[in-house]
Amino acid sequence: MVYVTRRETFNAAHRLYLPHLSDEENFRTFGKCSNPNWHGHNYILEVTVAGEINFDTGFVINLKDLKEIIRKYIIEEVDHKNLNLETSFMKGLIPTTENVAVAVWKQLSEKLPNGKLYSVKLSETENNFFEYRGE
């Protein structure tokens, strides 16, 4: 089994809050991430595909294809966007990085021409990262 990882970056704003709570209650639950005026991150996304090497091509997956899939289904949807308001695959979800990682998995899992999605790793800061390996 060979694991191939593609790294992409994007910038996005979000707010962690529950609409039925007051700003004070949201602050107690989510801290400064509940700022009513939003806040943002410079995210690092790592998508890992696992599979056997194709004898004819020498690839598990063509990295050019993986790059195009990630950019089309993820980066174009999230880069310089508000995850609460502008990202269709995040509708109805609190845009925690955990939820974003799972949503990215769901967007990509059926779109790979070769190999199998192994993990989605998402860093929101140099100290905080989240990894999802499927359901």
PDB file of N, CA, C and O in Angstrom, residues 85-122:
ATOM      1  N   LEU A  85     -21.459  31.345   5.758  1.00  0.00           N
ATOM      2  CA  LEU A  85     -22.425  31.939   4.833  1.00  0.00           C
ATOM      3  C   LEU A  85     -22.262  31.534   3.370  1.00  0.00           C
ATOM      4  O   LEU A  85     -23.242  31.549   2.626  1.00  0.00           O
ATOM      5  N   GLU A  86     -21.049  31.221   2.950  1.00  0.00           N
ATOM      6  CA  GLU A  86     -20.791  31.091   1.516  1.00  0.00           C
ATOM      7  C   GLU A  86     -20.393  29.700   1.040  1.00  0.00           C
ATOM      8  O   GLU A  86     -20.179  29.508  -0.158  1.00  0.00           O
ATOM      9  N   THR A  87     -20.274  28.754   1.932  1.00  0.00           N
ATOM     10  CA  THR A  87     -19.787  27.437   1.549  1.00  0.00           C
ATOM     11  C   THR A  87     -20.923  26.430   1.617  1.00  0.00           C
ATOM     12  O   THR A  87     -21.365  26.052   2.702  1.00  0.00           O
ATOM     13  N   SER A  88     -21.377  25.975   0.450  1.00  0.00           N
ATOM     14  CA  SER A  88     -22.568  25.133   0.386  1.00  0.00           C
ATOM     15  C   SER A  88     -22.423  23.842   1.191  1.00  0.00           C
ATOM     16  O   SER A  88     -23.371  23.421   1.853  1.00  0.00           O
ATOM     17  N   PHE A  89     -21.253  23.216   1.168  1.00  0.00           N
ATOM     18  CA  PHE A  89     -21.135  21.942   1.875  1.00  0.00           C
ATOM     19  C   PHE A  89     -20.991  22.099   3.388  1.00  0.00           C
ATOM     20  O   PHE A  89     -20.940  21.105   4.110  1.00  0.00           O
ATOM     21  N   MET A  90     -20.988  23.343   3.875  1.00  0.00           N
ATOM     22  CA  MET A  90     -20.955  23.591   5.324  1.00  0.00           C
ATOM     23  C   MET A  90     -22.310  24.064   5.850  1.00  0.00           C
ATOM     24  O   MET A  90     -22.452  24.304   7.048  1.00  0.00           O
ATOM     25  N   LYS A  91     -23.304  24.183   4.996  1.00  0.00           N
ATOM     26  CA  LYS A  91     -24.627  24.649   5.419  1.00  0.00           C
ATOM     27  C   LYS A  91     -25.162  23.779   6.555  1.00  0.00           C
ATOM     28  O   LYS A  91     -25.127  22.564   6.488  1.00  0.00           O
ATOM     29  N   GLY A  92     -25.624  24.451   7.610  1.00  0.00           N
ATOM     30  CA  GLY A  92     -26.219  23.754   8.742  1.00  0.00           C
ATOM     31  C   GLY A  92     -25.222  23.187   9.733  1.00  0.00           C
ATOM     32  O   GLY A  92     -25.623  22.564  10.721  1.00  0.00           O
ATOM     33  N   LEU A  93     -23.930  23.388   9.498  1.00  0.00           N
ATOM     34  CA  LEU A  93     -22.905  22.883  10.407  1.00  0.00           C
ATOM     35  C   LEU A  93     -22.204  24.035  11.120  1.00  0.00           C
ATOM     36  O   LEU A  93     -21.981  25.086  10.522  1.00  0.00           O
ATOM     37  N   ILE A  94     -21.842  23.839  12.374  1.00  0.00           N
ATOM     38  CA  ILE A  94     -20.965  24.796  13.043  1.00  0.00           C
ATOM     39  C   ILE A  94     -19.588  24.591  12.415  1.00  0.00           C
ATOM     40  O   ILE A  94     -19.074  23.469  12.413  1.00  0.00           O
ATOM     41  N   PRO A  95     -18.973  25.639  11.851  1.00  0.00           N
ATOM     42  CA  PRO A  95     -17.738  25.436  11.100  1.00  0.00           C
ATOM     43  C   PRO A  95     -16.489  25.286  11.975  1.00  0.00           C
ATOM     44  O   PRO A  95     -15.499  25.989  11.808  1.00  0.00           O
ATOM     45  N   THR A  96     -16.556  24.343  12.922  1.00  0.00           N
ATOM     46  CA  THR A  96     -15.341  23.969  13.642  1.00  0.00           C
ATOM     47  C   THR A  96     -14.410  23.299  12.653  1.00  0.00           C
ATOM     48  O   THR A  96     -14.855  22.782  11.620  1.00  0.00           O
ATOM     49  N   THR A  97     -13.153  23.268  12.963  1.00  0.00           N
ATOM     50  CA  THR A  97     -12.219  22.628  12.045  1.00  0.00           C
ATOM     51  C   THR A  97     -12.508  21.133  11.950  1.00  0.00           C
ATOM     52  O   THR A  97     -12.330  20.522  10.892  1.00  0.00           O
ATOM     53  N   GLU A  98     -13.002  20.538  13.028  1.00  0.00           N
ATOM     54  CA  GLU A  98     -13.412  19.136  12.987  1.00  0.00           C
ATOM     55  C   GLU A  98     -14.502  18.919  11.936  1.00  0.00           C
ATOM     56  O   GLU A  98     -14.414  18.012  11.108  1.00  0.00           O
ATOM     57  N   ASN A  99     -15.524  19.781  11.970  1.00  0.00           N
ATOM     58  CA  ASN A  99     -16.616  19.658  11.007  1.00  0.00           C
ATOM     59  C   ASN A  99     -16.161  19.950   9.584  1.00  0.00           C
ATOM     60  O   ASN A  99     -16.636  19.320   8.635  1.00  0.00           O
ATOM     61  N   VAL A 100     -15.249  20.891   9.420  1.00  0.00           N
ATOM     62  CA  VAL A 100     -14.740  21.193   8.076  1.00  0.00           C
ATOM     63  C   VAL A 100     -13.991  19.973   7.530  1.00  0.00           C
ATOM     64  O   VAL A 100     -14.185  19.590   6.373  1.00  0.00           O
ATOM     65  N   ALA A 101     -13.170  19.333   8.345  1.00  0.00           N
ATOM     66  CA  ALA A 101     -12.422  18.156   7.895  1.00  0.00           C
ATOM     67  C   ALA A 101     -13.366  17.038   7.446  1.00  0.00           C
ATOM     68  O   ALA A 101     -13.154  16.422   6.400  1.00  0.00           O
ATOM     69  N   VAL A 102     -14.418  16.786   8.218  1.00  0.00           N
ATOM     70  CA  VAL A 102     -15.383  15.749   7.847  1.00  0.00           C
ATOM     71  C   VAL A 102     -16.117  16.135   6.563  1.00  0.00           C
ATOM     72  O   VAL A 102     -16.320  15.305   5.672  1.00  0.00           O
ATOM     73  N   ALA A 103     -16.494  17.405   6.439  1.00  0.00           N
ATOM     74  CA  ALA A 103     -17.196  17.864   5.239  1.00  0.00           C
ATOM     75  C   ALA A 103     -16.305  17.751   4.002  1.00  0.00           C
ATOM     76  O   ALA A 103     -16.776  17.374   2.923  1.00  0.00           O
ATOM     77  N   VAL A 104     -15.029  18.053   4.143  1.00  0.00           N
ATOM     78  CA  VAL A 104     -14.088  17.902   3.028  1.00  0.00           C
ATOM     79  C   VAL A 104     -14.019  16.429   2.621  1.00  0.00           C
ATOM     80  O   VAL A 104     -14.064  16.101   1.430  1.00  0.00           O
ATOM     81  N   TRP A 105     -13.938  15.536   3.589  1.00  0.00           N
ATOM     82  CA  TRP A 105     -13.933  14.097   3.295  1.00  0.00           C
ATOM     83  C   TRP A 105     -15.156  13.724   2.455  1.00  0.00           C
ATOM     84  O   TRP A 105     -15.033  13.043   1.433  1.00  0.00           O
ATOM     85  N   LYS A 106     -16.320  14.168   2.898  1.00  0.00           N
ATOM     86  CA  LYS A 106     -17.559  13.823   2.196  1.00  0.00           C
ATOM     87  C   LYS A 106     -17.568  14.380   0.775  1.00  0.00           C
ATOM     88  O   LYS A 106     -18.100  13.753  -0.143  1.00  0.00           O
ATOM     89  N   GLN A 107     -16.978  15.551   0.585  1.00  0.00           N
ATOM     90  CA  GLN A 107     -16.908  16.142  -0.751  1.00  0.00           C
ATOM     91  C   GLN A 107     -15.991  15.342  -1.678  1.00  0.00           C
ATOM     92  O   GLN A 107     -16.249  15.253  -2.869  1.00  0.00           O
ATOM     93  N   LEU A 108     -14.917  14.799  -1.130  1.00  0.00           N
ATOM     94  CA  LEU A 108     -13.897  14.175  -1.976  1.00  0.00           C
ATOM     95  C   LEU A 108     -14.006  12.664  -2.113  1.00  0.00           C
ATOM     96  O   LEU A 108     -13.517  12.099  -3.090  1.00  0.00           O
ATOM     97  N   SER A 109     -14.612  12.000  -1.159  1.00  0.00           N
ATOM     98  CA  SER A 109     -14.497  10.537  -1.069  1.00  0.00           C
ATOM     99  C   SER A 109     -14.971   9.784  -2.305  1.00  0.00           C
ATOM    100  O   SER A 109     -14.418   8.734  -2.630  1.00  0.00           O
ATOM    101  N   GLU A 110     -15.945  10.288  -3.006  1.00  0.00           N
ATOM    102  CA  GLU A 110     -16.467   9.587  -4.190  1.00  0.00           C
ATOM    103  C   GLU A 110     -15.950  10.167  -5.506  1.00  0.00           C
ATOM    104  O   GLU A 110     -16.382   9.750  -6.571  1.00  0.00           O
ATOM    105  N   LYS A 111     -15.021  11.111  -5.429  1.00  0.00           N
ATOM    106  CA  LYS A 111     -14.589  11.802  -6.647  1.00  0.00           C
ATOM    107  C   LYS A 111     -13.210  11.387  -7.141  1.00  0.00           C
ATOM    108  O   LYS A 111     -12.747  11.882  -8.153  1.00  0.00           O
ATOM    109  N   LEU A 112     -12.569  10.475  -6.446  1.00  0.00           N
ATOM    110  CA  LEU A 112     -11.216  10.073  -6.834  1.00  0.00           C
ATOM    111  C   LEU A 112     -11.265   9.001  -7.925  1.00  0.00           C
ATOM    112  O   LEU A 112     -11.955   7.999  -7.778  1.00  0.00           O
ATOM    113  N   PRO A 113     -10.508   9.183  -8.999  1.00  0.00           N
ATOM    114  CA  PRO A 113     -10.520   8.198 -10.076  1.00  0.00           C
ATOM    115  C   PRO A 113      -9.713   6.943  -9.744  1.00  0.00           C
ATOM    116  O   PRO A 113      -9.938   5.889 -10.330  1.00  0.00           O
ATOM    117  N   ASN A 114      -8.756   7.054  -8.832  1.00  0.00           N
ATOM    118  CA  ASN A 114      -7.894   5.931  -8.451  1.00  0.00           C
ATOM    119  C   ASN A 114      -7.599   6.032  -6.960  1.00  0.00           C
ATOM    120  O   ASN A 114      -7.596   7.112  -6.388  1.00  0.00           O
ATOM    121  N   GLY A 115      -7.290   4.894  -6.355  1.00  0.00           N
ATOM    122  CA  GLY A 115      -6.971   4.875  -4.939  1.00  0.00           C
ATOM    123  C   GLY A 115      -8.205   5.117  -4.093  1.00  0.00           C
ATOM    124  O   GLY A 115      -9.321   5.248  -4.597  1.00  0.00           O
ATOM    125  N   LYS A 116      -7.978   5.165  -2.805  1.00  0.00           N
ATOM    126  CA  LYS A 116      -9.061   5.386  -1.857  1.00  0.00           C
ATOM    127  C   LYS A 116      -8.650   6.491  -0.898  1.00  0.00           C
ATOM    128  O   LYS A 116      -7.496   6.525  -0.439  1.00  0.00           O
ATOM    129  N   LEU A 117      -9.579   7.380  -0.606  1.00  0.00           N
ATOM    130  CA  LEU A 117      -9.283   8.455   0.336  1.00  0.00           C
ATOM    131  C   LEU A 117      -8.912   7.843   1.681  1.00  0.00           C
ATOM    132  O   LEU A 117      -9.657   7.029   2.228  1.00  0.00           O
ATOM    133  N   TYR A 118      -7.743   8.197   2.187  1.00  0.00           N
ATOM    134  CA  TYR A 118      -7.248   7.644   3.438  1.00  0.00           C
ATOM    135  C   TYR A 118      -7.427   8.619   4.592  1.00  0.00           C
ATOM    136  O   TYR A 118      -7.855   8.235   5.674  1.00  0.00           O
ATOM    137  N   SER A 119      -7.080   9.901   4.357  1.00  0.00           N
ATOM    138  CA  SER A 119      -7.252  10.881   5.431  1.00  0.00           C
ATOM    139  C   SER A 119      -7.349  12.295   4.885  1.00  0.00           C
ATOM    140  O   SER A 119      -6.854  12.596   3.803  1.00  0.00           O
ATOM    141  N   VAL A 120      -8.001  13.125   5.696  1.00  0.00           N
ATOM    142  CA  VAL A 120      -8.060  14.560   5.472  1.00  0.00           C
ATOM    143  C   VAL A 120      -7.502  15.187   6.738  1.00  0.00           C
ATOM    144  O   VAL A 120      -8.011  14.950   7.839  1.00  0.00           O
ATOM    145  N   LYS A 121      -6.444  15.947   6.595  1.00  0.00           N
ATOM    146  CA  LYS A 121      -5.829  16.636   7.726  1.00  0.00           C
ATOM    147  C   LYS A 121      -5.949  18.127   7.470  1.00  0.00           C
ATOM    148  O   LYS A 121      -5.619  18.599   6.377  1.00  0.00           O
ATOM    149  N   LEU A 122      -6.431  18.849   8.471  1.00  0.00           N
ATOM    150  CA  LEU A 122      -6.652  20.283   8.321  1.00  0.00           C
ATOM    151  C   LEU A 122      -6.024  21.007   9.504  1.00  0.00           C
ATOM    152  O   LEU A 122      -6.339  20.717  10.661  1.00  0.00           O
TER     153      LEU A 122
END
